[in-house]
CSV table of C-alpha atoms in Angstrom, one decimal:
chain,number,residue,atom,x,y,z
A,296,MET,CA,15.4,9.4,6.4
A,297,ASN,CA,17.6,12.1,4.8
A,298,PRO,CA,15.6,15.3,4.8
A,299,LYS,CA,17.3,16.5,1.6
A,300,LYS,CA,15.6,13.6,-0.3
A,301,GLN,CA,12.1,14.0,1.1
A,302,ASN,CA,10.6,14.7,-2.3
A,303,ARG,CA,11.5,11.2,-3.5
A,304,LYS,CA,11.1,9.0,-0.4
A,305,MET,CA,8.2,7.7,1.6
A,306,THR,CA,7.2,10.5,4.0
A,307,PRO,CA,4.1,11.1,6.1
A,308,ASN,CA,1.5,13.1,4.2
A,309,SER,CA,-0.7,15.9,5.4
A,310,ARG,CA,-3.5,14.9,7.7
A,311,SER,CA,-5.8,16.6,5.2
A,312,ILE,CA,-5.5,13.5,2.9
A,313,LYS,CA,-6.9,11.3,5.6
A,314,LEU,CA,-9.8,13.8,6.2
A,315,LEU,CA,-10.6,13.7,2.5
A,316,LEU,CA,-10.5,9.9,2.5
A,317,ILE,CA,-12.9,9.8,5.5
A,318,LEU,CA,-15.3,12.1,3.6
A,319,LEU,CA,-15.1,9.7,0.7
A,320,LEU,CA,-16.1,7.0,3.1
A,321,ASN,CA,-19.3,8.7,3.9
A,322,MET,CA,-20.4,8.6,0.3
A,323,ILE,CA,-19.3,5.0,-0.2
A,324,ALA,CA,-20.7,3.5,3.1
A,325,ILE,CA,-24.4,3.8,2.3
A,326,ALA,CA,-24.0,1.8,-1.0
A,327,SER,CA,-21.6,-0.7,0.4
A,328,GLN,CA,-22.4,-1.3,4.0
A,329,ALA,CA,-24.9,-4.1,3.4
A,330,ALA,CA,-22.6,-5.9,1.0
A,331,GLU,CA,-19.4,-6.0,3.0
A,332,PRO,CA,-18.7,-7.5,6.4
A,333,THR,CA,-17.0,-4.4,7.8
A,334,MET,CA,-16.5,-0.8,6.7
A,335,ARG,CA,-13.3,1.2,7.2
A,336,PRO,CA,-11.9,4.2,5.3
A,337,VAL,CA,-11.8,3.5,1.6
A,338,TYR,CA,-9.1,5.3,-0.5
A,339,SER,CA,-10.1,6.8,-3.8
A,340,LEU,CA,-6.8,7.7,-5.5
A,341,GLU,CA,-8.5,9.9,-8.1
A,342,GLY,CA,-7.6,13.6,-8.0
A,343,LEU,CA,-5.5,13.5,-4.8
A,344,LYS,CA,-2.4,15.7,-4.8
A,345,LEU,CA,0.3,13.4,-3.4
A,346,ASP,CA,4.0,13.5,-3.0
A,347,ILE,CA,5.6,11.9,-6.1
A,348,ILE,CA,8.6,9.5,-6.2
A,349,THR,CA,10.4,10.0,-9.4
A,350,LYS,CA,11.4,7.1,-11.6
A,351,THR,CA,14.8,6.2,-13.1
A,352,GLU,CA,14.7,4.5,-16.5
A,353,TYR,CA,17.3,2.2,-17.8
A,354,ARG,CA,17.4,1.3,-21.5
A,355,VAL,CA,18.6,-2.2,-22.6
A,356,LYS,CA,20.2,-2.8,-25.9
A,357,GLU,CA,18.2,-5.0,-28.2
A,358,ASP,CA,20.7,-7.9,-28.0
A,359,GLU,CA,20.6,-7.8,-24.2
A,360,TYR,CA,17.0,-8.1,-23.3
A,361,ILE,CA,16.5,-8.9,-19.6
A,362,HIS,CA,13.1,-10.3,-19.2
A,363,GLY,CA,13.8,-13.2,-16.8
A,364,VAL,CA,14.2,-11.5,-13.5
A,365,PHE,CA,13.5,-12.4,-9.9
A,366,PRO,CA,13.9,-10.7,-6.5
A,367,VAL,CA,17.0,-11.5,-4.4
A,368,LEU,CA,18.2,-10.6,-0.9
A,369,PHE,CA,21.3,-8.9,-2.2
A,370,ASP,CA,21.5,-5.2,-1.4
A,371,ASN,CA,20.3,-2.9,-4.2
A,372,ALA,CA,20.0,-5.7,-6.8
A,373,ILE,CA,17.8,-8.0,-8.7
A,374,GLY,CA,18.6,-11.5,-10.2
A,375,THR,CA,18.3,-12.9,-13.7
A,376,ASN,CA,19.0,-16.2,-15.4
A,377,LYS,CA,18.8,-14.7,-18.9
A,378,ILE,CA,22.4,-13.3,-19.4
A,379,GLY,CA,25.2,-15.5,-20.7
A,380,ASN,CA,23.7,-18.8,-19.7
A,381,ALA,CA,24.3,-18.0,-16.0
A,382,LEU,CA,22.6,-17.1,-12.8
A,383,SER,CA,23.6,-13.5,-12.2
A,384,ILE,CA,22.9,-10.6,-9.8
A,385,ILE,CA,22.3,-7.2,-11.4
A,386,LYS,CA,23.3,-4.4,-9.1
A,387,PHE,CA,21.9,-0.9,-9.4
A,388,GLU,CA,24.8,1.5,-9.3
A,389,GLU,CA,24.5,5.2,-8.5
A,390,LYS,CA,25.9,6.2,-11.9
A,391,TRP,CA,24.4,3.3,-13.8
A,392,TYR,CA,22.8,5.3,-16.6
A,393,THR,CA,22.4,2.6,-19.2
A,394,LEU,CA,22.3,-1.1,-19.2
A,395,VAL,CA,25.0,-2.1,-21.6
A,396,ARG,CA,28.0,-4.4,-21.2
A,397,ASP,CA,30.4,-1.6,-20.1
A,398,GLY,CA,27.9,-0.1,-17.6
A,399,LEU,CA,26.3,-3.3,-16.3
A,400,SER,CA,27.3,-4.3,-12.8
A,401,THR,CA,26.8,-8.0,-12.5
A,402,GLN,CA,27.9,-10.8,-10.2
A,403,VAL,CA,27.8,-14.3,-11.8
A,404,LEU,CA,26.7,-16.8,-9.2
A,405,LYS,CA,27.2,-19.8,-11.5
A,406,LYS,CA,27.7,-20.2,-15.2
A,407,ASP,CA,27.2,-23.0,-17.8
A,408,PHE,CA,26.1,-25.7,-15.3
A,409,SER,CA,23.5,-26.8,-17.8
A,410,ASP,CA,23.3,-26.5,-21.5
A,411,PHE,CA,20.2,-24.3,-21.0
A,412,ILE,CA,19.9,-22.4,-17.8
A,413,SER,CA,17.0,-20.0,-18.5
A,414,GLY,CA,13.6,-20.7,-17.3
A,415,SER,CA,10.5,-19.4,-15.5
A,416,CYS,CA,11.6,-18.3,-12.1
A,417,GLN,CA,9.5,-18.4,-9.0
A,418,PHE,CA,8.4,-14.8,-8.4
A,419,ARG,CA,7.9,-14.4,-4.6
A,420,SER,CA,6.9,-11.5,-2.5
A,421,ALA,CA,9.7,-12.4,0.0
A,422,PRO,CA,12.7,-13.9,-1.8
A,423,SER,CA,14.5,-16.7,-0.2
A,424,SER,CA,17.9,-16.2,1.6
A,425,ASN,CA,18.7,-19.9,0.9
A,426,PHE,CA,17.6,-20.9,-2.6
A,427,ILE,CA,16.9,-19.7,-6.1
A,428,THR,CA,14.4,-22.0,-7.9
A,429,TRP,CA,13.0,-22.1,-11.4
A,430,VAL,CA,11.2,-24.4,-13.8
A,431,GLN,CA,11.9,-25.4,-17.5
A,432,THR,CA,8.6,-26.9,-18.6
A,433,ARG,CA,9.0,-29.9,-16.3
A,434,ARG,CA,12.6,-29.7,-15.1
A,435,PHE,CA,13.0,-28.1,-11.7
A,436,PHE,CA,16.3,-26.3,-10.7
A,437,ILE,CA,17.2,-25.5,-7.1
A,438,TYR,CA,20.4,-23.4,-6.5
A,439,ASP,CA,21.7,-23.3,-3.0
A,440,LEU,CA,23.0,-19.8,-2.3
A,441,LYS,CA,25.1,-20.7,0.7
A,442,GLU,CA,26.6,-24.0,-0.6
A,443,LYS,CA,26.8,-22.6,-4.2
A,444,THR,CA,25.6,-25.9,-5.5
A,445,HIS,CA,22.7,-26.9,-7.8
A,446,ARG,CA,20.4,-29.8,-8.4
A,447,TYR,CA,17.7,-30.4,-11.0
A,448,HIS,CA,14.9,-33.0,-11.2
A,449,SER,CA,12.3,-34.0,-13.7
A,450,ILE,CA,8.9,-33.3,-12.4
A,451,ARG,CA,6.4,-35.9,-13.7
A,452,SER,CA,2.9,-37.0,-12.8
A,453,GLY,CA,3.6,-40.6,-13.5
A,454,HIS,CA,0.8,-40.7,-16.1
A,455,PRO,CA,1.5,-41.4,-19.8
A,456,GLY,CA,1.6,-38.3,-22.0
A,457,TRP,CA,3.2,-34.9,-21.8
A,458,ASP,CA,3.7,-33.2,-18.3
A,459,TYR,CA,4.0,-29.5,-17.8
A,460,VAL,CA,4.5,-27.6,-14.5
A,461,VAL,CA,1.8,-25.0,-14.3
A,462,ASN,CA,2.8,-23.6,-10.8
A,463,TYR,CA,4.8,-24.5,-7.8
A,464,ALA,CA,5.4,-23.2,-4.3
A,465,ALA,CA,7.4,-24.1,-1.2
A,466,VAL,CA,5.7,-26.0,1.6
A,467,ASP,CA,8.9,-26.1,3.7
A,468,GLU,CA,11.6,-24.3,1.9
A,469,GLN,CA,14.1,-24.7,4.8
A,470,ASN,CA,13.9,-28.5,4.2
A,471,LYS,CA,13.7,-28.2,0.4
A,472,GLN,CA,10.1,-29.3,0.1
A,473,TYR,CA,8.0,-28.0,-2.8
A,474,VAL,CA,4.5,-28.7,-4.2
A,475,PHE,CA,4.0,-28.7,-8.0
A,476,ASP,CA,0.8,-28.2,-10.0
A,477,ILE,CA,1.4,-30.6,-12.9
A,478,GLU,CA,-0.8,-30.6,-16.0
A,479,ASN,CA,-0.8,-33.9,-17.9
A,480,TYR,CA,-2.3,-33.4,-21.4
A,481,GLY,CA,-3.9,-36.9,-21.3
A,482,ALA,CA,-4.9,-37.3,-17.6
A,483,GLY,CA,-5.6,-33.9,-16.1
A,484,ASN,CA,-4.1,-31.7,-13.4
A,485,PHE,CA,-2.4,-33.0,-10.3
A,486,LEU,CA,-0.5,-31.9,-7.2
A,487,LYS,CA,2.7,-33.6,-6.2
A,488,ILE,CA,5.1,-32.8,-3.4
A,489,PHE,CA,8.9,-33.4,-3.8
A,490,ASP,CA,11.4,-33.5,-1.0
A,491,PHE,CA,14.9,-32.3,-2.3
A,492,SER,CA,16.6,-32.8,1.1
A,493,THR,CA,17.3,-36.4,0.0
A,494,ASP,CA,19.0,-37.7,-3.1
A,495,PRO,CA,17.2,-38.9,-5.1
A,496,ALA,CA,14.3,-36.7,-4.2
A,497,GLY,CA,11.4,-38.1,-2.3
A,498,GLU,CA,8.0,-38.0,-4.0
A,499,SER,CA,4.5,-37.9,-2.6
A,500,THR,CA,1.4,-39.6,-4.2
A,501,LEU,CA,-0.7,-37.6,-6.6
A,502,TYR,CA,-3.6,-35.3,-5.6
A,503,ASP,CA,-6.1,-35.2,-8.5
A,504,MET,CA,-7.4,-31.6,-9.0
A,505,ARG,CA,-10.1,-32.7,-11.5
A,506,PRO,CA,-12.3,-35.1,-9.6
A,507,VAL,CA,-15.8,-35.5,-11.1
A,508,LYS,CA,-14.9,-33.1,-13.9
A,509,LYS,CA,-14.2,-30.2,-11.4
A,510,LYS,CA,-11.2,-28.1,-12.2
A,511,LYS,CA,-9.0,-26.6,-9.5
A,512,ASN,CA,-6.0,-24.4,-9.5
A,513,MET,CA,-3.3,-23.9,-6.9
A,514,PHE,CA,-3.2,-20.5,-5.3
A,515,GLY,CA,0.0,-21.2,-3.4
A,516,THR,CA,0.9,-22.1,0.1
A,517,LYS,CA,0.9,-20.4,3.5
A,518,ASN,CA,2.5,-22.0,6.6
A,519,GLY,CA,2.3,-25.5,5.2
A,520,THR,CA,-1.3,-25.2,4.0
A,521,ILE,CA,-1.9,-25.6,0.3
A,522,LEU,CA,-4.5,-23.2,-1.0
A,523,LEU,CA,-6.7,-24.2,-4.0
A,524,TYR,CA,-9.3,-22.4,-6.1
A,525,ASN,CA,-12.4,-24.4,-7.2
A,526,ASN,CA,-13.3,-23.1,-10.6
A,527,ASP,CA,-16.8,-24.6,-10.7
A,528,GLU,CA,-17.9,-23.4,-7.3
A,529,ARG,CA,-15.7,-20.2,-7.4
A,530,LYS,CA,-14.5,-20.8,-3.9
A,531,MET,CA,-11.2,-21.3,-2.1
A,532,GLU,CA,-10.3,-24.6,-0.5
A,533,ALA,CA,-7.3,-25.9,1.5
A,534,ILE,CA,-5.4,-29.1,2.0
A,535,ASP,CA,-2.4,-30.1,4.1
A,536,THR,CA,0.8,-31.7,2.9
A,537,GLN,CA,-0.9,-35.1,3.2
A,538,PHE,CA,-3.6,-33.8,0.9
A,539,ARG,CA,-6.2,-33.9,3.6
A,540,VAL,CA,-8.8,-31.2,4.0
A,541,ASP,CA,-7.3,-28.3,5.9
A,542,THR,CA,-8.4,-24.7,6.8
A,543,HIS,CA,-7.0,-21.2,7.0
A,544,PRO,CA,-8.7,-17.9,8.1
A,545,ILE,CA,-8.2,-16.5,4.6
A,546,ILE,CA,-10.7,-19.1,3.2
A,547,SER,CA,-13.8,-17.9,5.1
A,548,LEU,CA,-12.8,-14.3,4.4
A,549,TYR,CA,-12.3,-14.9,0.7
A,550,ASN,CA,-15.3,-17.1,0.2
A,551,GLY,CA,-17.5,-14.4,1.9
A,552,LEU,CA,-16.4,-11.7,-0.5
A,553,LYS,CA,-19.4,-10.5,-2.6
A,554,ASP,CA,-17.3,-8.4,-4.9
A,555,ILE,CA,-15.6,-11.3,-6.6
A,556,SER,CA,-14.6,-11.1,-10.2
A,557,SER,CA,-15.2,-13.8,-12.8
A,558,ALA,CA,-11.7,-15.2,-12.4
A,559,PHE,CA,-10.2,-16.1,-9.1
A,560,ASN,CA,-8.7,-13.2,-7.3
A,561,PRO,CA,-5.0,-13.2,-6.5
A,562,ILE,CA,-4.0,-13.1,-2.9
A,563,LYS,CA,-0.8,-11.5,-1.7
A,564,PHE,CA,0.2,-12.4,1.8
A,565,HIS,CA,2.3,-10.2,4.0
A,566,PRO,CA,5.7,-11.9,4.7
A,567,THR,CA,5.3,-11.8,8.6
A,568,LEU,CA,1.9,-10.2,9.6
A,569,PRO,CA,-1.4,-12.1,9.5
A,570,ILE,CA,-2.8,-10.0,6.7
A,571,ALA,CA,-3.2,-10.2,2.9
A,572,LEU,CA,-4.3,-8.1,0.0
A,573,VAL,CA,-7.2,-9.5,-2.1
A,574,SER,CA,-8.7,-7.8,-5.2
A,575,GLY,CA,-12.4,-7.7,-6.0
A,576,ARG,CA,-14.1,-6.5,-9.1
A,577,THR,CA,-14.4,-2.9,-7.7
A,578,LYS,CA,-12.1,-2.7,-4.7
A,579,LEU,CA,-8.9,-3.9,-3.2
A,580,TYR,CA,-9.4,-5.5,0.2
A,581,LEU,CA,-7.3,-6.1,3.3
A,582,ALA,CA,-7.8,-9.5,5.0
A,583,LYS,CA,-6.9,-9.6,8.7
A,584,TRP,CA,-7.0,-12.5,11.1
A,585,GLY,CA,-5.8,-13.3,14.6
A,586,PRO,CA,-6.9,-13.8,18.2
A,587,ALA,CA,-9.3,-10.9,17.9
A,588,GLY,CA,-11.1,-12.5,15.0
A,589,TYR,CA,-11.3,-12.2,11.2
A,590,ASP,CA,-11.9,-9.1,9.2
A,591,LEU,CA,-12.2,-8.1,5.5
A,592,ILE,CA,-11.7,-4.3,5.0
A,593,PRO,CA,-12.3,-2.5,1.7
A,594,LEU,CA,-9.3,-0.4,1.1
A,595,ILE,CA,-9.2,1.2,-2.3
A,596,TYR,CA,-11.7,1.8,-5.1
A,597,PHE,CA,-10.6,0.4,-8.5
A,598,PRO,CA,-11.8,3.0,-11.0
A,599,ARG,CA,-8.9,1.7,-13.2
A,600,TYR,CA,-7.5,-1.7,-14.1
A,601,ALA,CA,-5.6,-3.2,-11.2
A,602,ARG,CA,-2.2,-4.3,-12.7
A,603,TYR,CA,-0.2,-5.2,-9.6
A,604,TYR,CA,-0.4,-5.2,-5.8
A,605,ASP,CA,2.0,-6.7,-3.3
A,606,PHE,CA,4.1,-6.2,-0.2
A,607,SER,CA,7.8,-5.5,-0.1
A,608,PRO,CA,10.1,-8.3,1.0
A,609,ASP,CA,10.7,-6.7,4.4
A,610,GLY,CA,7.0,-6.1,4.8
A,611,ASN,CA,7.4,-2.4,5.4
A,612,TYR,CA,5.7,-1.2,2.2
A,613,ALA,CA,3.0,-2.1,-0.2
A,614,VAL,CA,2.7,-1.0,-3.8
A,615,ILE,CA,-0.5,-0.9,-5.9
A,616,GLN,CA,-0.5,-0.3,-9.6
A,617,LEU,CA,-3.5,0.8,-11.7
A,618,ALA,CA,-4.3,1.8,-15.3
A,619,LYS,CA,-7.4,3.5,-16.8
A,620,ASN,CA,-7.6,1.0,-19.6
A,621,ASP,CA,-6.3,-2.4,-20.5
A,622,VAL,CA,-2.6,-2.0,-21.3
A,623,GLU,CA,-2.5,-5.1,-23.4
A,624,ASP,CA,-4.9,-3.4,-25.9
A,625,ASN,CA,-3.4,0.1,-25.2
A,626,PRO,CA,0.4,-0.3,-24.9
A,627,LYS,CA,0.9,3.5,-24.6
A,628,GLU,CA,-1.7,3.7,-21.8
A,629,PRO,CA,-0.2,5.6,-18.7
A,630,GLN,CA,0.1,3.5,-15.6
A,631,TYR,CA,0.0,4.7,-12.1
A,632,ALA,CA,1.4,3.2,-8.9
A,633,TYR,CA,1.1,4.1,-5.3
A,634,ALA,CA,3.3,3.2,-2.4
A,635,PHE,CA,2.0,2.8,1.2
A,636,ARG,CA,3.9,2.4,4.4
A,637,VAL,CA,2.7,-0.6,6.4
A,638,ASN,CA,1.6,0.6,9.8
A,639,PRO,CA,0.3,-2.3,12.0
A,640,GLY,CA,-1.1,0.3,14.5
A,641,LEU,CA,-3.8,1.3,12.0
A,642,ASP,CA,-7.0,-0.6,11.6
A,643,TYR,CA,-6.6,-0.6,7.8
A,644,ILE,CA,-2.7,-1.2,8.0
A,645,LEU,CA,-1.8,1.0,5.0
A,646,ASP,CA,-0.7,4.5,5.8
A,647,ASP,CA,-1.0,7.6,3.6
A,648,PRO,CA,0.1,6.9,0.0
A,649,VAL,CA,2.7,8.6,-2.2
A,650,GLU,CA,2.5,8.4,-6.0
A,651,LEU,CA,5.1,6.8,-8.2
A,652,GLN,CA,5.8,8.8,-11.3
A,653,SER,CA,3.6,7.5,-14.1
A,654,HIS,CA,5.0,5.5,-17.0
A,655,THR,CA,4.0,3.2,-19.9
A,656,MET,CA,5.1,-0.4,-20.1
A,657,GLN,CA,3.6,-3.5,-21.5
A,658,TYR,CA,4.1,-7.1,-20.5
A,659,ALA,CA,6.2,-6.3,-17.5
A,660,ASN,CA,7.7,-8.2,-14.6
A,661,TYR,CA,7.3,-6.6,-11.2
A,662,LEU,CA,9.7,-7.1,-8.3
A,663,TRP,CA,11.5,-5.3,-5.4
A,664,THR,CA,15.0,-4.6,-4.2
A,665,VAL,CA,16.1,-4.5,-0.6
A,666,ASN,CA,18.4,-1.9,1.0
A,667,PRO,CA,17.1,0.4,-0.4
A,668,ALA,CA,13.5,-0.7,-0.7
A,669,SER,CA,12.6,0.1,-4.3
A,670,PHE,CA,9.9,-1.0,-6.8
A,671,VAL,CA,11.2,-2.3,-10.1
A,672,LYS,CA,9.5,-3.1,-13.4
A,673,VAL,CA,11.3,-4.9,-16.2
A,674,SER,CA,10.0,-5.3,-19.8
A,675,TYR,CA,12.5,-6.5,-22.4
A,676,ASP,CA,14.5,-3.4,-23.1
A,677,ASN,CA,13.2,-1.1,-20.3
A,678,ILE,CA,13.7,-1.0,-16.6
A,679,PHE,CA,11.9,1.5,-14.4
A,680,ARG,CA,12.8,1.9,-10.8
A,681,TRP,CA,11.4,3.9,-7.9
A,682,VAL,CA,13.4,4.2,-4.7
A,683,ILE,CA,10.9,4.2,-1.9
A,684,ASP,CA,13.3,4.3,1.1
A,685,GLU,CA,17.0,4.8,1.7
A,686,PRO,CA,19.6,2.1,2.4
A,687,GLU,CA,20.2,1.3,6.0
A,688,GLU,CA,23.7,2.9,6.2
A,689,THR,CA,22.4,6.3,5.2
A,690,LYS,CA,19.6,6.6,7.8
């Protein structure tokens, strides 16, 4: 890293921070030891004097709201399907001080290939190098970045009545296979797998997610396993692509968590390592699994509202965002984010944090750029960006 920019990049912090964190552990361990499966250092982010990464703010003119964004594997850029009825790449330029037509650096991937292109994009921790996918109520688009071609398909349950795609995830993205959580307003919620490697697309049978009046939601997928949340039993379940009962180490770890909130807790998987971040009511946890066994490590106290937590697409960093109060009710509430370098050599994986300069923003989309690694928040007419690491060519 460039030493001249140390004040705004991820740098190792003083060992005194770790000593302080270990002292905090001693106070926490007595109250928590009986409730948690293991105990490791627990971060309390209150009152620590940390290095700060400054933010850059970009203002968007009212007639150019950019609220449909998604991460892409283009250097120093994000994607959008909300400008000019096109799929576009928005590139952050060094002198890009305002987001207007004359100052906006965009690359149009494809334009006007449908009367209406916008839709809800798939927000992923690790964006795909092959495809950009999104849904419009029940119409699924898949754009091939290499072939520069697109397809769309109507996603239907097969039951009479109105169908709506609640969620979807890749089960085998290389082979264009996706699972869809479809809500039918007359019949219930169903899972269905579509194979877009053929034309017309192949379709699986339905998996009913409301058997015996029990409601389930799809968490997502991991290595071909479909993860579900049972609302009635407040437990995680798993099925394979044939809709047979399956298993995954995260299930026993999650279901053994005592600190569960009233709603199901989002799980953020690392793109390559066998680890995940899971939030409880009072703490953020690190789930680990492998040949040595399974572990659930309490990482960070949540004295504030947890707004966001996830890994960067390259897996080198994690960002955790908190607020003291609910920002939906308090739109001017300051929000705080912390970036951690991922260090597989540590028991608790996340190295010393740096703070991202505080900000206010309501109803935001969160995403990352690659080369350089930066954390980005987009909300209608505001874009905040924190550059966490330098691009490869400058190192």
